[in-house]
XYZ file of C-alpha atoms in Angstrom:
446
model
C 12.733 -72.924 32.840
C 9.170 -72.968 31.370
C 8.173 -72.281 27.407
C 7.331 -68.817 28.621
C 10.156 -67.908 29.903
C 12.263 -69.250 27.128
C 10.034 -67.208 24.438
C 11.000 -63.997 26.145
C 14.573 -64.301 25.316
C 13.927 -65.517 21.504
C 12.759 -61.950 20.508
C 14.442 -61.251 17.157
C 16.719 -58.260 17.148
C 14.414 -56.115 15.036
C 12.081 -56.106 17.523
C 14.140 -54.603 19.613
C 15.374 -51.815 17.752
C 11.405 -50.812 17.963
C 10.562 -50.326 21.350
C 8.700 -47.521 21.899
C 9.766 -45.036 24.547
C 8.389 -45.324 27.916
C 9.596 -41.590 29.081
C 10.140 -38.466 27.417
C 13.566 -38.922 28.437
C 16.398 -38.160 25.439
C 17.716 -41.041 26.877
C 15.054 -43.584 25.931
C 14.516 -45.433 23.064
C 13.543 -43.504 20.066
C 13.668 -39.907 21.547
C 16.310 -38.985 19.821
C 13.386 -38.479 16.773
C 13.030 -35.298 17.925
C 16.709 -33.781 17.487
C 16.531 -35.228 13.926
C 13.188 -33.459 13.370
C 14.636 -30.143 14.343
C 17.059 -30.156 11.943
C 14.495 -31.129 9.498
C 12.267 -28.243 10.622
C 15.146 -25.769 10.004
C 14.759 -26.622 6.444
C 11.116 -25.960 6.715
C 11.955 -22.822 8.824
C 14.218 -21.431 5.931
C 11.444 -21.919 2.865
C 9.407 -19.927 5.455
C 11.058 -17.233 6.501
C 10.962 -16.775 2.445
C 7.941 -16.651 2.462
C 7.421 -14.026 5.019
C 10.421 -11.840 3.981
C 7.849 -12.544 -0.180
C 4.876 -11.168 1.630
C 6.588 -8.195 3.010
C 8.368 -6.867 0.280
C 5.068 -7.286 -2.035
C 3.737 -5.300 0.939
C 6.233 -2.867 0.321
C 5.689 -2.841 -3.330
C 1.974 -2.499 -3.228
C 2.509 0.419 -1.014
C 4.586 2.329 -3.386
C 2.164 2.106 -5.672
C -0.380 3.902 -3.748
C 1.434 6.141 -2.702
C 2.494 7.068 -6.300
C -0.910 7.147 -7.702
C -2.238 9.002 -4.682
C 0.668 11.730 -5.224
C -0.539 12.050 -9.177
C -4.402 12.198 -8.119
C -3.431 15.069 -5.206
C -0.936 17.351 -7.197
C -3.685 17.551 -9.999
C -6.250 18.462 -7.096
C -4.157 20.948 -5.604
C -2.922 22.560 -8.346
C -6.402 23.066 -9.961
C -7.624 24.080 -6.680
C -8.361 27.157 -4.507
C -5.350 27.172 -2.434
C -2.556 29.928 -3.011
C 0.395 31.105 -1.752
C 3.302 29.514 0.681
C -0.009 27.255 2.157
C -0.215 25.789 -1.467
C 3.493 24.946 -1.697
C 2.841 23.636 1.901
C 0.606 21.220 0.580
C 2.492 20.225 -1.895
C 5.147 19.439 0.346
C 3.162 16.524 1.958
C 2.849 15.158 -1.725
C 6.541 15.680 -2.398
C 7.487 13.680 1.209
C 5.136 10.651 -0.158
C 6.724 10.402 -3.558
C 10.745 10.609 -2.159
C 9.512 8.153 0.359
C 8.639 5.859 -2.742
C 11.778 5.680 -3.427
C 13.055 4.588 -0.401
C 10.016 1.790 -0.367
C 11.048 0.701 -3.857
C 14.859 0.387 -2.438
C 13.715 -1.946 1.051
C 11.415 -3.653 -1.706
C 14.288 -4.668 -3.630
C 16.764 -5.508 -0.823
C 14.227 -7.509 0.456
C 14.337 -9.452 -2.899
C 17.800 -9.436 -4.082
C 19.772 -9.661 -0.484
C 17.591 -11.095 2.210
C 15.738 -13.799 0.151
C 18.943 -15.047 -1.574
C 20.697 -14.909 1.336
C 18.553 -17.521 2.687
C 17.877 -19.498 -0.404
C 22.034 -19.763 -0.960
C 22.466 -20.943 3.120
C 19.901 -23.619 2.766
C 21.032 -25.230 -0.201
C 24.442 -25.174 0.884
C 23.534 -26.944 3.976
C 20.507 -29.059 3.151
C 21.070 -31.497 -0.058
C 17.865 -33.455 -0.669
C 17.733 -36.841 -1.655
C 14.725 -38.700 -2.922
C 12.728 -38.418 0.208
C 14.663 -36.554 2.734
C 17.331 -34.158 3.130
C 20.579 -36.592 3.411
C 22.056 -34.171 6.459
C 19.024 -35.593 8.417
C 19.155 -39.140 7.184
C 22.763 -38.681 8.013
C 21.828 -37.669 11.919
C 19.226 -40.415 12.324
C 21.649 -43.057 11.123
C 24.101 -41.845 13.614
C 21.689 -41.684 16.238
C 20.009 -45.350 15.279
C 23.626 -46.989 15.174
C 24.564 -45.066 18.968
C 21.435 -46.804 19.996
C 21.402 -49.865 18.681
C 23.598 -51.775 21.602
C 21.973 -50.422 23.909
C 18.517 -51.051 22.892
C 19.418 -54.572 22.506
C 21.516 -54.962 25.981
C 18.215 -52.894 27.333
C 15.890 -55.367 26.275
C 17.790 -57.735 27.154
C 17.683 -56.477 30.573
C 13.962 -55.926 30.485
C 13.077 -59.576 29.407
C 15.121 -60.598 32.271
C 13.379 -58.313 34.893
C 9.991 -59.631 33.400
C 11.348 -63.184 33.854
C 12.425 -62.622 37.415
C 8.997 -60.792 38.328
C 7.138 -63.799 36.552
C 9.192 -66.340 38.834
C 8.791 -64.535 41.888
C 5.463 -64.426 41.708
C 5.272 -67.863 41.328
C 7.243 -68.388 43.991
C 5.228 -66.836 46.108
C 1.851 -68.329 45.447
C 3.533 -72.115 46.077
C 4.886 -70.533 49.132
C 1.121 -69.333 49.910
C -0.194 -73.205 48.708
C 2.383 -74.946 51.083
C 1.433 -73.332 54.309
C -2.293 -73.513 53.493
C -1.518 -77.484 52.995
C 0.725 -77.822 55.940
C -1.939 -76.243 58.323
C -5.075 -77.940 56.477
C -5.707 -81.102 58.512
C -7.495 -82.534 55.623
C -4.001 -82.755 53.501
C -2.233 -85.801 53.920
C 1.026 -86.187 53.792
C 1.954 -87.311 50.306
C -0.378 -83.861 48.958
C 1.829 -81.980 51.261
C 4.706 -83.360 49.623
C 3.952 -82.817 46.370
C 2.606 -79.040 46.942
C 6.330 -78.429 48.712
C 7.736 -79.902 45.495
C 6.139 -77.266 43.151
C 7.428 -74.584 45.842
C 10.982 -75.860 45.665
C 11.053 -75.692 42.043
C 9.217 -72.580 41.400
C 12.161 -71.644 43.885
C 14.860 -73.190 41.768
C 13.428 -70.919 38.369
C 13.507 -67.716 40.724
C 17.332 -68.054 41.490
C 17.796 -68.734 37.848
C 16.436 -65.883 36.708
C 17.158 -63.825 39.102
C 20.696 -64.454 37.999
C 20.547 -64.299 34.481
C 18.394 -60.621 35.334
C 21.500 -59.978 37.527
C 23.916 -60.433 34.673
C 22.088 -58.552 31.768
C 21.684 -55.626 34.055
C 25.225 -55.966 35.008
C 25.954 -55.847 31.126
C 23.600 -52.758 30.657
C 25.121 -50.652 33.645
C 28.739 -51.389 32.308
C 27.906 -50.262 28.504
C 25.695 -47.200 29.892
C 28.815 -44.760 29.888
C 28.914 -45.887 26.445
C 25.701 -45.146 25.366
C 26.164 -41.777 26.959
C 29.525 -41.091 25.062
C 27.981 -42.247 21.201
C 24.444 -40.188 21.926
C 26.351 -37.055 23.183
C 28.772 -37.175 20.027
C 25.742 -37.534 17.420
C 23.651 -34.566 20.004
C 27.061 -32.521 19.328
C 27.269 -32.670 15.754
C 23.173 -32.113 15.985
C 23.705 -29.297 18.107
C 26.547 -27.534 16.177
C 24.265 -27.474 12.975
C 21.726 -26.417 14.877
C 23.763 -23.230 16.181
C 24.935 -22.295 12.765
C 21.377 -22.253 11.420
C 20.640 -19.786 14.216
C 23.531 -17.503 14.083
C 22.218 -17.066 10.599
C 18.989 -16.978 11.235
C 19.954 -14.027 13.474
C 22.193 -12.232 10.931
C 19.348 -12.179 8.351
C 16.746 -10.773 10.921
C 19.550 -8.153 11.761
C 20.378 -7.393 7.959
C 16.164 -7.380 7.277
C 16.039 -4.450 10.382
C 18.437 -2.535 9.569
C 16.680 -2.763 5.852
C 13.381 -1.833 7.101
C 14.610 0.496 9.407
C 14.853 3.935 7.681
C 15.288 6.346 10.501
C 19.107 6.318 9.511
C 18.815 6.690 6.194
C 20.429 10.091 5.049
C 17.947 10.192 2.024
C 15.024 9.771 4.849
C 17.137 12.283 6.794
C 17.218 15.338 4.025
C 13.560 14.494 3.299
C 12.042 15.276 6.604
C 14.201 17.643 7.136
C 13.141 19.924 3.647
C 9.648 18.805 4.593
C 9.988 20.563 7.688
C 11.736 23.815 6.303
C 8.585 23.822 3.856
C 5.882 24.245 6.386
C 8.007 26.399 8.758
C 8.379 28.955 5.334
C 4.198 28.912 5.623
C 3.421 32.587 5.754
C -0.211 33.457 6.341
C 0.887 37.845 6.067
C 2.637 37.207 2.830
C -0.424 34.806 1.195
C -2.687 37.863 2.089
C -0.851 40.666 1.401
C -0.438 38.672 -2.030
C -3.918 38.071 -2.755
C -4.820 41.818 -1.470
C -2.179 43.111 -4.647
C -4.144 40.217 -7.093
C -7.462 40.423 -6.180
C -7.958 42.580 -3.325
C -7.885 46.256 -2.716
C -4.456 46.652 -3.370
C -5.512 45.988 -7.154
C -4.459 49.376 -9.433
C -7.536 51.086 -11.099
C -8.286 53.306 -13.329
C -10.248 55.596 -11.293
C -12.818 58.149 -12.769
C -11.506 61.444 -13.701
C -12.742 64.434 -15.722
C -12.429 63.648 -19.560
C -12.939 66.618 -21.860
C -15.284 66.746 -24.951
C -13.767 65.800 -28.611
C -15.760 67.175 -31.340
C -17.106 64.274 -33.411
C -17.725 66.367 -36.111
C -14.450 67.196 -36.442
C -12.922 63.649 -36.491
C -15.223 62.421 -39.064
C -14.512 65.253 -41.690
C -10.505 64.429 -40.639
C -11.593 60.609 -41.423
C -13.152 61.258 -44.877
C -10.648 64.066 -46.075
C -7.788 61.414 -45.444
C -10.445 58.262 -47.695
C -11.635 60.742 -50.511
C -7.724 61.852 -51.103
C -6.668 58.428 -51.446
C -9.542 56.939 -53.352
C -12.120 59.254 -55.174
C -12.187 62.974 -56.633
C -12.724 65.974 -54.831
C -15.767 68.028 -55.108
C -15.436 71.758 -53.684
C -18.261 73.548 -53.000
C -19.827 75.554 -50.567
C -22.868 74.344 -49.372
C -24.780 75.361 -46.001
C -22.007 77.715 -45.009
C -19.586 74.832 -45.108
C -16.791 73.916 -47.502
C -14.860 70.722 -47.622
C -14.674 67.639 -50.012
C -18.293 66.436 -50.524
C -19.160 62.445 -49.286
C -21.132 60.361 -51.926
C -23.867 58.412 -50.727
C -26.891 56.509 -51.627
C -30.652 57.732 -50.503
C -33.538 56.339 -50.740
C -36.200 57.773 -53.007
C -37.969 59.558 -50.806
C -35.075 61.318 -49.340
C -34.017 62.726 -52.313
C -37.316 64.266 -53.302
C -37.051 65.936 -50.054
C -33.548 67.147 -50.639
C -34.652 68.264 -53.983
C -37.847 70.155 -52.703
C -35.408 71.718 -49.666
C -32.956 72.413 -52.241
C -35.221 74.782 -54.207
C -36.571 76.395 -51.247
C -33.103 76.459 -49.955
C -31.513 78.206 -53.783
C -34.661 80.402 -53.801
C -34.403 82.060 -50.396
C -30.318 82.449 -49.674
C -29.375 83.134 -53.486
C -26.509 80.941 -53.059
C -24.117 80.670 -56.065
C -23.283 76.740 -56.144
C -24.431 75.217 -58.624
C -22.833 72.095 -59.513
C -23.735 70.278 -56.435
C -27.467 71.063 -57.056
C -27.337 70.245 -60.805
C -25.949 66.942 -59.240
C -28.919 66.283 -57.030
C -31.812 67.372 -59.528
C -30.530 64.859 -62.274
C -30.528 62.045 -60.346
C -33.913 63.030 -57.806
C -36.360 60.514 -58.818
C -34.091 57.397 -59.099
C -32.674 57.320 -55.694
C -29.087 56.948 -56.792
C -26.006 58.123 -55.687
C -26.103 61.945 -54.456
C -23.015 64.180 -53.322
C -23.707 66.488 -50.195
C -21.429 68.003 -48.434
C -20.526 66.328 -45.086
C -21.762 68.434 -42.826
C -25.588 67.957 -43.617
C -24.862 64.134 -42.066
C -26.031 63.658 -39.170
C -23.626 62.715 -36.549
C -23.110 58.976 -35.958
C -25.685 57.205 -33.293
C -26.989 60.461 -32.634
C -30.060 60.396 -34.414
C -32.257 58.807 -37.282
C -31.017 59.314 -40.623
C -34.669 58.659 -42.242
C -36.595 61.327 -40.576
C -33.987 63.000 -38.728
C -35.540 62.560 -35.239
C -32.989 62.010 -32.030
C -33.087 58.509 -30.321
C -34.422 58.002 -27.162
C -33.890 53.803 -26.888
C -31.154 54.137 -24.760
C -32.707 56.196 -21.960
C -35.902 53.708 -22.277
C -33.920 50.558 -22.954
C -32.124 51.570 -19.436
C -34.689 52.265 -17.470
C -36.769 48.705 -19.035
C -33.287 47.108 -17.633
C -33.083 48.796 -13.948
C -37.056 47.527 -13.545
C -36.414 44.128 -14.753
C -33.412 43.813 -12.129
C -35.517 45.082 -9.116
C -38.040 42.729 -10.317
C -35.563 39.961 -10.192
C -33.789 40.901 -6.915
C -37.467 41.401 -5.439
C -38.177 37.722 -6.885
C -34.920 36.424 -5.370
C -35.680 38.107 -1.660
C -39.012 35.769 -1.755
C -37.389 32.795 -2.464
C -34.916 33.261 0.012
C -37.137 34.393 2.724
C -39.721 31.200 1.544
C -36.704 29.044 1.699
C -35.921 30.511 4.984
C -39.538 29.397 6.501
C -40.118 25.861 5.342
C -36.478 25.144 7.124
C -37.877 26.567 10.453
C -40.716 24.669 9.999
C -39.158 21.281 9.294
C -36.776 22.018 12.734
């Protein structure tokens, strides 16, 4: 056997254990990578789904919120706005569903949290211990796998060196073959160079039957450990297999438990919610809101409508008014004075006025021959100081009725109402301009 051939079998045993795989066959060298990977994944898969099942309840948590601070904005709206009635209540309603639905959202947010997420957390560290730098259930798989393998690699390559060999020899074989006949038929080759060509064939011959038997033999060897191999790789895929079906079965438990969390159709508290939210909005009366407003503010309103109101004498009240303030509080004066008597009303005049009482006073004593005195002594001592006086009440004039300086009737109210009712056509007159100038410069901009 040549070098070559003999430095195909001395392949060290390491070597062999790190052939790469020429299928995608389980079966082949190194495949089995992939089963250990998946349980490695489901590791991976766990700390996601966490991280999804995070994302969703922060979801949740953010959309509590806004719907709690748009329930707060709203109910201050409403209730400070121009709705009434049954259709206010109504609207309310809507803001009353959003905040009981809060609560439900801050309950899935919490289950989400406290059920789903530690249900996950606890599986994965009960079935996934990690060492240094892997999880040992995985380094545990591969190590099964790699020591299934490991025989059969070797008895494989083995094999394949062999086949190689063989190949390598029969190829030889055949180009000495080829070199013979073109010697034997070549006129120009003598004898002795036929000879020697045919000796090269026979041993190139001799190295293909050895071969060919030893590639005989180590395929023999492989074919006789396969069922083997088949029984060590299916026991390690088994054990692969079973973890693999217990991650899933809880991997489908949780997804159940997460729908049934985010599923609030069944909820009771959903249940009554909808249910009063509907009552509140069928209970919506448009008759009643108007027939309410009409008794507030419409013409259902009571009034106190005009009637005839008879005359009370002023006069009369005031003298009732000062009897009742002189009794309590200041001497009585009786007198008769202008065909009048009564308790007389001290007051203070200017100086002018009480000249003039004084001069109408004489005139008065002069012409009538009245016999009071002591009301008229009164006035004349105390005529050209404008100090207090005592009349008697009736020579007052009546309140607002008139001036008490010279005795003339008002007239400002009249004027003052008549100033007012031009001023107000002025202004409505002023308005209809506006209006109708407003009016044109929008036709004449369309």
């Amino acid at each position: 056997m040549s070098s070559s051939m003999e430095n195909v079998y001395d392949k060290s045993e390491e070597d062999l254990t790190q052939m790469e795989p020429k299928t995608d066959s389980f079966w082949d060298i190194g495949n089995y990578k992939r089963v250990v990977k998946r349980m490695d994944d489901g590791a991976k898969l766990c700390s996601e789904f966490v991280k999804m099942a995070q994302e969703r309840a922060e979801i949740e948590a953010k959309y509590v919120k806004g719907l709690q601070q748009w329930a707060r904005r709203w109910e201050d709206s409403i209730s400070k706005g121009p709705e009434y009635g049954s259709l206010e209540v109504g609207w309310k309603a809507v803001l009353k569903e959003a905040t009981r639905m809060s609560e439900t959202y801050v309950d899935i947010h919490r289950k989400i949290l406290n059920d789903i997420i530690e249900s996950v957390n606890a599986w994965k560290s009960q079935n996934y211990h990690r060492s240094m730098l892997h999880f040992k259930e995985c380094k545990k798989v591969e190590d099964g796998f790699f020591k299934s393998q490991k025989p059969w690699a070797k008895k494989l390559g083995k094999s394949n060196r062999a086949r190689k060999a063989y190949h390598h020899a029969a190829k030889e074989l055949e180009m000495q073959t080829n070199s013979l006949q073109l010697a034997e038929n070549n006129p120009d080759y003598s004898m002795e160079q036929c000879g020697k060509v045919r000796e090269k064939r026979d041993r190139a011959q001799k190295d293909m039957d050895k071969v060919l038997a030893k590639y005989k033999e180590r395929l023999s060897d492989l074919q006789h450990y396969q069922s083997r191999y088949i029984e060590d790789m299916n026991a390690q895929f088994e054990k692969c297999q079973e973890f693999e079906q217990g991650r899933m079965e809880f991997f489908k438990k949780t997804l159940l438990r997460l729908k049934d969390t985010l599923d609030i159709s069944k909820d009771p508290r959903v249940v009554d919610t909808y249910e009063e939210f509907a009552n509140t909005l069928e209970h919506i009366s448009s008759e009643e809101d108007l027939k309410w407003y009409s008794v507030n503010y419409g013409t259902d309103m009571s009034y106190n409508w005009p009637e005839f109101e008879g005359y009370v004498m002023e006069q009369q009240s005031f003298s009732i008014r000062q009897t009742s303030t002189f009794s309590n509080s200041s001497p009585s004066v009786s007198g008769m004075a202008n065909g009048h008597s009564g308790p007389l009303q001290r007051i203070r005049r200017p100086e002018h006025s009480s000249r003039n009482s004084m001069q109408g006073g004489g005139a008065g004593s002069s012409g009538s021959g009245s016999s009071s005195p002591a009301p008229q002594q009164r006035r004349d001592s105390r005529s050209d100081e404008g100090e207090e006086d005592w009349i008697d009440p009736p020579s007052l004039p009546p309140p607002n009725k008139g001036n008490t300086i010279n005795n003339k009737p008002e007239a400002k109210d009249d004027e003052e109402e008549e100033e007012d009712e031009k001023r107000e056509a002025s202004r409505e007159a002023k308005n209809e301009e506006e209006a109708e100038s407003e009016k044109a410069s929008r036709e004449a901009k369309n």
